[in-house]
Coordinates of C-alpha atoms in Angstrom, one line a residue:
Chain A
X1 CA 0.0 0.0 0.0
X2 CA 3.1 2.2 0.2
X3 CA 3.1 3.4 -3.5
X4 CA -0.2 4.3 -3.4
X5 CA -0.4 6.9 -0.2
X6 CA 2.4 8.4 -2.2
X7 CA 0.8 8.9 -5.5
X8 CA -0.1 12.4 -6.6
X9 CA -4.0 11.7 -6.5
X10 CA -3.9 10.7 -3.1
X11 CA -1.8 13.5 -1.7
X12 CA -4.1 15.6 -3.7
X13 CA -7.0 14.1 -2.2
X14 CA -6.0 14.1 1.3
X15 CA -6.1 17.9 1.2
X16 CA -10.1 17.1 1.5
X17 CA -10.4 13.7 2.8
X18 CA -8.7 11.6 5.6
X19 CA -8.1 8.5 3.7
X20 CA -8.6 5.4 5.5
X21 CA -7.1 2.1 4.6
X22 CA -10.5 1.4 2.6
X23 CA -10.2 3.9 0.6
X24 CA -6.8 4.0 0.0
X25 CA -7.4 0.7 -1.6
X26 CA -10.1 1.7 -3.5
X27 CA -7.9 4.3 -5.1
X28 CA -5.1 1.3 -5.7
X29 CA -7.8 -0.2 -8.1
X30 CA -8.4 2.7 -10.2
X31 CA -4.8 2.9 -10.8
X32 CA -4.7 -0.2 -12.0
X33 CA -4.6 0.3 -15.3
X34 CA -1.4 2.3 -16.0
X35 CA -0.2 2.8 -19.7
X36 CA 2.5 5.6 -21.4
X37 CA 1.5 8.0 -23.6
X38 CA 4.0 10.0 -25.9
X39 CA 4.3 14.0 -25.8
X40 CA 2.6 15.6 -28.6
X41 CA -0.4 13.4 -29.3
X42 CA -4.1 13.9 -28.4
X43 CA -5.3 11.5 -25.6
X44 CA -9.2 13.0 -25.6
X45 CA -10.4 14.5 -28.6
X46 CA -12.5 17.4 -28.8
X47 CA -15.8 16.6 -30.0
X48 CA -15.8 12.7 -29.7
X49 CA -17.7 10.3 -27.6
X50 CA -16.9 7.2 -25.9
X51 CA -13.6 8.6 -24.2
X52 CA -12.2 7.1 -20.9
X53 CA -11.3 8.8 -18.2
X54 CA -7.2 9.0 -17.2
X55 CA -5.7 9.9 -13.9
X56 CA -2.1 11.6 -14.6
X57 CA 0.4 9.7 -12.5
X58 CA 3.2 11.3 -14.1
X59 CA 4.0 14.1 -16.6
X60 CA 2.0 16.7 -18.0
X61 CA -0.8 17.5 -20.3
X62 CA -2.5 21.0 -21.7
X63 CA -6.4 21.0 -22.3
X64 CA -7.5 23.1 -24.8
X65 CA -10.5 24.2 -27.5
X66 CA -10.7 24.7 -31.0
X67 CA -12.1 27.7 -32.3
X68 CA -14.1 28.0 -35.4
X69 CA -11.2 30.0 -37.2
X70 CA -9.2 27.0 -36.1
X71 CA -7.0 29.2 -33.3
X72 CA -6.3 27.1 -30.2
X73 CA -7.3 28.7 -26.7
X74 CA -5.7 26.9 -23.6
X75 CA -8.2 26.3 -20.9
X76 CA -5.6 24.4 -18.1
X77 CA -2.5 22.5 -17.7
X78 CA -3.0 19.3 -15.8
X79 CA 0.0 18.5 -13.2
X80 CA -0.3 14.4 -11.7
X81 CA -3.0 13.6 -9.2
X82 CA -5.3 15.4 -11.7
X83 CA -8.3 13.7 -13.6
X84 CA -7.7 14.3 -17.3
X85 CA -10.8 13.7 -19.4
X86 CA -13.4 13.1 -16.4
X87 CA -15.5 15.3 -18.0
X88 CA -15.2 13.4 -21.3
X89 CA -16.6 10.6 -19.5
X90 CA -19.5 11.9 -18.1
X91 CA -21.1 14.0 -21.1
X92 CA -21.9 12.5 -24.2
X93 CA -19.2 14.6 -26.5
X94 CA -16.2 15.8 -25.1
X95 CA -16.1 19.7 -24.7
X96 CA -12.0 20.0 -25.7
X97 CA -9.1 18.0 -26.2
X98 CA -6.3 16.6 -24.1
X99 CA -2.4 16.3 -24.8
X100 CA 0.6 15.2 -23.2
X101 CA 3.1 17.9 -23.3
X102 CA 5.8 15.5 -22.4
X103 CA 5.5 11.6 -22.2
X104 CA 3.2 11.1 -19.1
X105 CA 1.8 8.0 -17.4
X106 CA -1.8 7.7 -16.8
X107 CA -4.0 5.2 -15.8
X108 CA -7.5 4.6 -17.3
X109 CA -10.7 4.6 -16.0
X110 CA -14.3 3.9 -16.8
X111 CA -17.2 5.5 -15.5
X112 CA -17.9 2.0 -14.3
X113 CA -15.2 1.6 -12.0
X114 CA -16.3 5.3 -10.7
X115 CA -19.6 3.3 -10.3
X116 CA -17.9 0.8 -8.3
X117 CA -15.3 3.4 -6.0
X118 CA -18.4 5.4 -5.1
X119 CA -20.0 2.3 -4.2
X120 CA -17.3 1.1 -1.5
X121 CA -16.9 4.7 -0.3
X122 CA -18.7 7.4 -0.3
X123 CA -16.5 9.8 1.0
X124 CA -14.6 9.1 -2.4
X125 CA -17.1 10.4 -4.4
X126 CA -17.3 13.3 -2.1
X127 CA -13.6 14.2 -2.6
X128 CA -13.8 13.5 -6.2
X129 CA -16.7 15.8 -6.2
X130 CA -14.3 18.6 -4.4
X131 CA -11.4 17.8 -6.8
X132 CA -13.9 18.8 -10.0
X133 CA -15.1 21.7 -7.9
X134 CA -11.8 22.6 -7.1
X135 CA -11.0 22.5 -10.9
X136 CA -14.0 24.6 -11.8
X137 CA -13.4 27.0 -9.0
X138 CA -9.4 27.8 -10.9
X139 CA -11.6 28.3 -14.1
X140 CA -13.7 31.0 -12.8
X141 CA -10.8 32.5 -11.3
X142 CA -8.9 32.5 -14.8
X143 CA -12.6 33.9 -16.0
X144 CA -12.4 36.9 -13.9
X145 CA -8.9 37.5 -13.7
X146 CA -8.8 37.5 -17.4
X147 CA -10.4 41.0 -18.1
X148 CA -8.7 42.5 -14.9
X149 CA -5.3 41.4 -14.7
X150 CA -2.4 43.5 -16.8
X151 CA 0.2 41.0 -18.5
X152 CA 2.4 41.3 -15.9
X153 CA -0.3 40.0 -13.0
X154 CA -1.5 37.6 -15.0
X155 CA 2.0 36.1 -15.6
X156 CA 2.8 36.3 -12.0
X157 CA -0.6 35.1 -10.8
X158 CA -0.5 31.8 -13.4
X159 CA 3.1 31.0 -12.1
X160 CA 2.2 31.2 -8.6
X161 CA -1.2 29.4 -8.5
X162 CA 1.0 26.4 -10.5
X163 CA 3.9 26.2 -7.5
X164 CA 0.6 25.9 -5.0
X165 CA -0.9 23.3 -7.0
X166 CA 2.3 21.3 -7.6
X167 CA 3.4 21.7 -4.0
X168 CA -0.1 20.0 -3.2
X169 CA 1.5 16.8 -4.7
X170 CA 5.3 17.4 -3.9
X171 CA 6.6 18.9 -6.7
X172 CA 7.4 22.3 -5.6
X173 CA 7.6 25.0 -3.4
X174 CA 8.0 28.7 -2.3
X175 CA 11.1 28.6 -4.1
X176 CA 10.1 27.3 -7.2
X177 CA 9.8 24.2 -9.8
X178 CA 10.5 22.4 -13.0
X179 CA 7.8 23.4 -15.5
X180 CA 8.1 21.8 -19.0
X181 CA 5.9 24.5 -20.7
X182 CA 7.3 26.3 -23.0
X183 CA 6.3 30.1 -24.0
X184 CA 4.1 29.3 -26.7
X185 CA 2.0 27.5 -24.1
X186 CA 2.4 30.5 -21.8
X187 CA 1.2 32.6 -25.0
X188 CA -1.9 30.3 -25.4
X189 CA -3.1 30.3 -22.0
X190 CA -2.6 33.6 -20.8
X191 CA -3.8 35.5 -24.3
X192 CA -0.5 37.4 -25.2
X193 CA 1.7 37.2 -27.9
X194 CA 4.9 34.8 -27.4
X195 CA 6.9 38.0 -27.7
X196 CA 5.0 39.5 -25.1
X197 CA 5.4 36.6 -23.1
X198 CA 9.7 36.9 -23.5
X199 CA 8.7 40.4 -22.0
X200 CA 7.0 40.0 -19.3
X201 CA 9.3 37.4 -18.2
X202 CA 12.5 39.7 -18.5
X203 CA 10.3 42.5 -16.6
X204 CA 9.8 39.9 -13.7
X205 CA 13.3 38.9 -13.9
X206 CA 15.0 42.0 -14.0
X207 CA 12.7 43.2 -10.7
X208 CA 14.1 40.2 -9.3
X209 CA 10.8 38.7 -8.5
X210 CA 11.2 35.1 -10.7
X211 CA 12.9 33.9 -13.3
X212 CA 11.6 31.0 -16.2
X213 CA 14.8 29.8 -17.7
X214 CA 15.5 26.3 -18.7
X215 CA 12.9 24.4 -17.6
X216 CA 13.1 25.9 -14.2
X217 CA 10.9 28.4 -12.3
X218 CA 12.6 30.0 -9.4
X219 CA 10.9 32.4 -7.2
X220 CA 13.1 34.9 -5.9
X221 CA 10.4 36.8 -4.4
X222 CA 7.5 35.4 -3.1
X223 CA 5.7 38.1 -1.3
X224 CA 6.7 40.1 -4.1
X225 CA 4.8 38.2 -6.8
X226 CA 2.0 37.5 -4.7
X227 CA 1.5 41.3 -4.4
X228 CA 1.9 41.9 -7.7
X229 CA -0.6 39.7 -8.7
X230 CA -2.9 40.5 -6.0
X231 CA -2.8 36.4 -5.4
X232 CA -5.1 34.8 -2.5
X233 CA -5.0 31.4 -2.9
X234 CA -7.9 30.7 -0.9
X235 CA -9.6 29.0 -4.0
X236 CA -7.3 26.2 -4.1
X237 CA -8.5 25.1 -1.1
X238 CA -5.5 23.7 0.2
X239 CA -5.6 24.5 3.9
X240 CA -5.8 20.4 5.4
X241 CA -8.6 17.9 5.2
X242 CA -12.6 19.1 5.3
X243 CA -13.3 15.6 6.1
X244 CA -11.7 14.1 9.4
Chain B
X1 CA -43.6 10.4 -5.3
X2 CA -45.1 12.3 -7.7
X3 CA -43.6 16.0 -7.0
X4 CA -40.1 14.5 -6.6
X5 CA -40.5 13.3 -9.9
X6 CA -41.4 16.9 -11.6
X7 CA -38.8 18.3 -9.9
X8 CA -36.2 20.5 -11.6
X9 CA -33.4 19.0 -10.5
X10 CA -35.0 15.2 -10.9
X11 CA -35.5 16.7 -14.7
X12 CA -31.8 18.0 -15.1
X13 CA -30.5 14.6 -13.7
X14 CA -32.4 12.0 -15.9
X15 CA -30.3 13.8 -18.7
X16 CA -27.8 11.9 -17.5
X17 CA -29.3 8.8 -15.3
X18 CA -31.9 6.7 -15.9
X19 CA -33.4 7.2 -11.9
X20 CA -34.6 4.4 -10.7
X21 CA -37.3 4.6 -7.6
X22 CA -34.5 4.5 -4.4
X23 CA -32.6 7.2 -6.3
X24 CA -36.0 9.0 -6.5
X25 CA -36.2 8.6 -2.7
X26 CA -32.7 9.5 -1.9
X27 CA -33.4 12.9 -4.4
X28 CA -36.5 13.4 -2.2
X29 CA -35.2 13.5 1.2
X30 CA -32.4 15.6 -0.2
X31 CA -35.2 18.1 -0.9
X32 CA -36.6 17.7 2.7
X33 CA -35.1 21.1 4.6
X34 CA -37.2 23.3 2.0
X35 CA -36.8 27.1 2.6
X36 CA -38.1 30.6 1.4
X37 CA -35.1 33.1 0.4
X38 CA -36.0 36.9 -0.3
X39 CA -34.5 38.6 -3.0
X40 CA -31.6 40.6 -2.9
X41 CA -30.0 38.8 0.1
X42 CA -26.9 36.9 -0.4
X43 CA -27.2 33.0 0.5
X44 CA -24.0 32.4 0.6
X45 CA -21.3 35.2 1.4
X46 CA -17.9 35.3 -0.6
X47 CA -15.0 34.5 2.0
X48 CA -17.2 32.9 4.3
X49 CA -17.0 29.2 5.9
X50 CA -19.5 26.7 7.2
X51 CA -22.1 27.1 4.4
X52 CA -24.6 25.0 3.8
X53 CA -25.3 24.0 -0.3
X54 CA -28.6 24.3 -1.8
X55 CA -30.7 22.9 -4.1
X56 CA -32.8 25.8 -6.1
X57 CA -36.5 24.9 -6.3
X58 CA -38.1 28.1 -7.3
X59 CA -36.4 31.1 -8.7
X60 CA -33.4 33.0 -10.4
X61 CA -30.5 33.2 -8.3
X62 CA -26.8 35.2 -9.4
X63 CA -23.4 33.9 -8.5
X64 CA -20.8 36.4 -8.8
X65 CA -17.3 37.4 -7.6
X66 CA -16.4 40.6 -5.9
X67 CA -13.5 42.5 -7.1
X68 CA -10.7 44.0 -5.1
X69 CA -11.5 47.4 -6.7
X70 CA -15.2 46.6 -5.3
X71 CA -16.4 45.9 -8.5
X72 CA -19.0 42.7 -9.3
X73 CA -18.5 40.4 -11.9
X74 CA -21.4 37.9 -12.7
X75 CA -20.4 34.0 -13.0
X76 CA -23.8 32.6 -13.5
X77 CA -27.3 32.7 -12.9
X78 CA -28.8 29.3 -11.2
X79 CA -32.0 28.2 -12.4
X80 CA -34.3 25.8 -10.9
X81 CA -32.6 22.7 -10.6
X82 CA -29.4 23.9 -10.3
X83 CA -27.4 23.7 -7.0
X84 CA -26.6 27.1 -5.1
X85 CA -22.7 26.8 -3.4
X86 CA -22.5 23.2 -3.8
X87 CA -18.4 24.2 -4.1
X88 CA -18.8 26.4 -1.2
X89 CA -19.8 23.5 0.9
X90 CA -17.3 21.3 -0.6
X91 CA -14.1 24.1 0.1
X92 CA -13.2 25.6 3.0
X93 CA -14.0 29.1 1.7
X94 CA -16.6 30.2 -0.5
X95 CA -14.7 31.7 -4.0
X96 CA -17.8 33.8 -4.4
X97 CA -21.2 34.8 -3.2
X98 CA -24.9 34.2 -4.3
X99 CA -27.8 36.1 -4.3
X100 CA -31.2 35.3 -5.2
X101 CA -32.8 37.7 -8.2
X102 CA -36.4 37.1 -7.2
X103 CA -37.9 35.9 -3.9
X104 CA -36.6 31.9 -4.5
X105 CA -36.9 28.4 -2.9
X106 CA -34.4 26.1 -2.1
X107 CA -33.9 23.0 -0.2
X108 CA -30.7 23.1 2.2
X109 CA -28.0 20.3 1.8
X110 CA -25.6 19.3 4.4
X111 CA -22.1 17.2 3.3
X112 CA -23.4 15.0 5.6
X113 CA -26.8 14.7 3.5
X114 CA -24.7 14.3 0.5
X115 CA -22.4 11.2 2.4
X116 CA -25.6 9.4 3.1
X117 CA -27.3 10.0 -0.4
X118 CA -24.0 8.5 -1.8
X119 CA -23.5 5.7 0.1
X120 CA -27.3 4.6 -1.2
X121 CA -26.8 5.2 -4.3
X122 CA -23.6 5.7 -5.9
X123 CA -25.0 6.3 -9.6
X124 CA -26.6 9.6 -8.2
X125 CA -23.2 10.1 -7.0
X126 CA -22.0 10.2 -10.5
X127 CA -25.1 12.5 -11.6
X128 CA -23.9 15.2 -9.7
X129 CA -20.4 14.8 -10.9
X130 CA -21.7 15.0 -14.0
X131 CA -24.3 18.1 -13.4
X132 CA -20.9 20.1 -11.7
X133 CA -18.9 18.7 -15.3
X134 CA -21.4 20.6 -17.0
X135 CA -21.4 23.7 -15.0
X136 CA -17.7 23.5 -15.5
X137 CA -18.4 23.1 -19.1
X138 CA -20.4 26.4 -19.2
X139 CA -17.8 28.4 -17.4
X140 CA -15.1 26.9 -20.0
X141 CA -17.1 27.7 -23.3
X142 CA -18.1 31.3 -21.6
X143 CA -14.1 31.7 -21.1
X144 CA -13.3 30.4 -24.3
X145 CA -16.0 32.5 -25.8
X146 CA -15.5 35.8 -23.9
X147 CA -12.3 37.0 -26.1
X148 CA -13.8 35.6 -29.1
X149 CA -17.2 37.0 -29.8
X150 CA -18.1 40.3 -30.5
X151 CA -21.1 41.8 -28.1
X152 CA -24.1 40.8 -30.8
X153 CA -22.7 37.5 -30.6
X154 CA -22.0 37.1 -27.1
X155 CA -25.5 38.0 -26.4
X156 CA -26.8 35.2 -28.4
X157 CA -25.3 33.1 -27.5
X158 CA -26.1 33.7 -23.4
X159 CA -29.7 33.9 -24.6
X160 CA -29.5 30.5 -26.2
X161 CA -28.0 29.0 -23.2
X162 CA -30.5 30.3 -21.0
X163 CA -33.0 29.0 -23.0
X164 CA -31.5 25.5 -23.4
X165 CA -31.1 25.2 -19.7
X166 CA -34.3 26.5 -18.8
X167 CA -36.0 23.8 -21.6
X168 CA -34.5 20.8 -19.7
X169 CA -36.3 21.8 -16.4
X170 CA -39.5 22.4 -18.4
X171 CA -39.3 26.5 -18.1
X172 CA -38.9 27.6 -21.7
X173 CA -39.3 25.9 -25.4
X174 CA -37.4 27.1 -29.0
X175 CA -39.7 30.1 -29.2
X176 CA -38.6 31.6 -25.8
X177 CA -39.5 32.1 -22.1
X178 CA -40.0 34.2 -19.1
X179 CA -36.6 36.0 -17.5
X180 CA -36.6 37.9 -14.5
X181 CA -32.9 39.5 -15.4
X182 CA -32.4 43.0 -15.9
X183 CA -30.2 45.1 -17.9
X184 CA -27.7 45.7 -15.3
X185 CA -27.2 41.9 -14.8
X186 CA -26.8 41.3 -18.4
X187 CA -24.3 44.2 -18.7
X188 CA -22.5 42.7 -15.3
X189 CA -22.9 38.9 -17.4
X190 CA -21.2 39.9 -20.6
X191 CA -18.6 42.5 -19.7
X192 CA -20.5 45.5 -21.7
X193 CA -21.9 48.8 -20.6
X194 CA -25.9 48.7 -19.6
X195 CA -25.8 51.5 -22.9
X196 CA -24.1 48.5 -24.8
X197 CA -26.7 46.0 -23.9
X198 CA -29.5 48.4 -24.5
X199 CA -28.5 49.0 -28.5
X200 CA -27.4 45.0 -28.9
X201 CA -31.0 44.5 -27.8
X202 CA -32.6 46.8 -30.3
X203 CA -30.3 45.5 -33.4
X204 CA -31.2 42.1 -32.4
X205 CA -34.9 43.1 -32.1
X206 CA -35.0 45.1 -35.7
X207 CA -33.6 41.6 -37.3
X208 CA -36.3 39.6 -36.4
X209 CA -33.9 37.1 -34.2
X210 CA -35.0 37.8 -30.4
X211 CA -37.4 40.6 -28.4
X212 CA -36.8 40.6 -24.9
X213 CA -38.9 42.8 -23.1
X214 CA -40.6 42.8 -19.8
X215 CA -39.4 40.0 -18.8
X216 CA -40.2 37.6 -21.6
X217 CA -37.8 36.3 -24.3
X218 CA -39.1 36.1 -27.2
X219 CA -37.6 34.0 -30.3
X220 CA -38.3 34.8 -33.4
X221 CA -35.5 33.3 -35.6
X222 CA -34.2 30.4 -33.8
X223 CA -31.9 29.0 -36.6
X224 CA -30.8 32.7 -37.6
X225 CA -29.7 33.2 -33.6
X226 CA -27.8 30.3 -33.8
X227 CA -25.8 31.1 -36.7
X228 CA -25.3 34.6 -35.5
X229 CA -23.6 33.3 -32.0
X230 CA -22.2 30.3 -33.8
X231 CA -23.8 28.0 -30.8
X232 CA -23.0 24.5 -30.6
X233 CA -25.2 22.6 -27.2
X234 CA -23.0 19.7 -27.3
X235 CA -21.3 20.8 -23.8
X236 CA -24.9 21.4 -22.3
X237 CA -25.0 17.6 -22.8
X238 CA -28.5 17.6 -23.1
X239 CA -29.7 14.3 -25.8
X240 CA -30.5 11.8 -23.1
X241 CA -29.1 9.4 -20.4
X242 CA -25.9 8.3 -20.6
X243 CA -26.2 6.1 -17.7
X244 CA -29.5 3.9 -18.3

């Protein structure tokens, strides 16, 4: 049971849920299945039905939409312990697609082994609920934060909320992390130019606040950054277990 | 059994699940702790804890986020059938506040009430995962769309949602339905000016495509709307149960 109390999900479910050892080994069995998937190629595709469901275990993947004129808008990055494609699962059509940015591992699941986790515990459905509200919640604040942030908020406020998410599972802290994405996916997601992007990041670097270089994010600055991007990370809900 | 089945939020689930008579008890006692809200007052207060969720059974309700320069930007409006702080309940601290537009009704939900349901019936479990999927959904496509369309559009497009949602909990058909929102929440909605919304409305109204006016939306060029805010309904998810 060792690997598993150590695997992203669970860390990242423990922020809302004491596990018990019931649990815990409900969780084993959805990561059962495990398979590799190579950088670069869709896993869920927008617009089709009949997808499965993946928990990352390890790597990361970029969800995005298509627009009609074909441009791709960035809606998230997923980081391990997160559900990729849950909601492909649940509706009838998936609403975007899913890719690897890197080769990732990530083990599948059906909606009927959901079926069958619920039914051993409840309380897993109940954090699995919290995990998709928590997801939503980061959605609304990218919705609002959109219109009101200025480039160089919104750089700083993206690059902290993913050290707070990646510290949730151990890969990061206060002082930084490796982040594989590159500045066109910085471009995407944040709606700037990727020269824009090589701005901002030289502003934040020469103000000694952080610095993106080589697959590295180091914050030099914490309480810097946070008050430039006016960040309250309240949303993430990462403050210990709900449920005792 | 016969009002639990009329229900909005029994309707808005069987577009998923299949409900079988337990879940339809389970669905009524979750309905049991039936209040009356007054308009205007929040429900649920941005910031605070210890909320309870609700389920609305009567009545428009607005979620919305509070600015640091004071300002208010709109999320969504809950309809009947939709629930009201479900993530408040779920995360420490609620990421926004809700506030009923017209005097409403709602049923209060405890976690513990949600535990219980659960461990009864784990495919109602999965029916709420999916009805939160789909508010995620929304929030996506109104992110993705909210760079992308121009104000005529954008406003098309919110009225065609509105209208979808309100036709799968029975309120409102392809030729319209009654609206209690004003001007000022449209203008808060869509991120234009209540002078913006006021002249979008009139063009809209001089092509034939949609007349909204004291509180009744009228359609009068269904197809023509559509092509206007280039709608696709495929994330509202709403051609049948996936799950029988």
């Amino acid at each position: 049971m060792k690997s598993i109390e150590s695997s992203p999900l669970t860390r990242k479910l423990s922020a809302f849920v004491a596990l018990s050892e019931v649990e815990l080994a409900v969780l084993q069995r959805l990561h059962q299945r495990r398979k590799s998937f190579a950088a670069g190629r869709d896993l869920v595709h927008q617009g089709q039905s009949e997808q499965s469901a993946y928990i990352l275990a390890a790597g990361w993947a970029v969800s995005y939409k298509i627009q009609p004129d074909g441009s791709r808008q960035i809606v998230d990055f997923q980081i391990p312990g997160d559900f990729l494609g849950l909601r492909s699962v649940l509706l009838h059509t998936s609403d975007h697609g899913i890719e690897p940015i890197v080769d990732i591992q990530a083990a599948e699941v059906f909606v009927s082994d959901l079926l069958e986790a619920f039914a051993q515990t409840p309380r897993l459905a109940t954090a699995i609920l919290w995990a998709v509200s928590r997801d939503e919640a980061m959605v609304v604040e990218h919705l609002v934060g959109m219109g009101r942030r200025d480039a160089d908020a919104r750089m700083a406020h993206f690059l902290l909320e993913l050290g707070a998410r990646l510290s949730l599972v151990g890969m990061g802290s206060r002082a930084g992390y490796a982040c594989p994405l590159t500045q066109y996916h910085l471009a995407d997601a944040l709606g700037l130019s990727a020269v824009h992007v090589n701005r901002v990041l030289r502003k934040l670097r020469e103000d000694r606040l952080v610095t993106f270089r080589n697959g590295l994010v180091t914050i030099e600055n914490y309480e810097g950054l946070v008050e430039l991007a006016d960040f309250d990370p309240a949303y993430l809900d990462q403050t210990g277990p709900l449920l005792k």
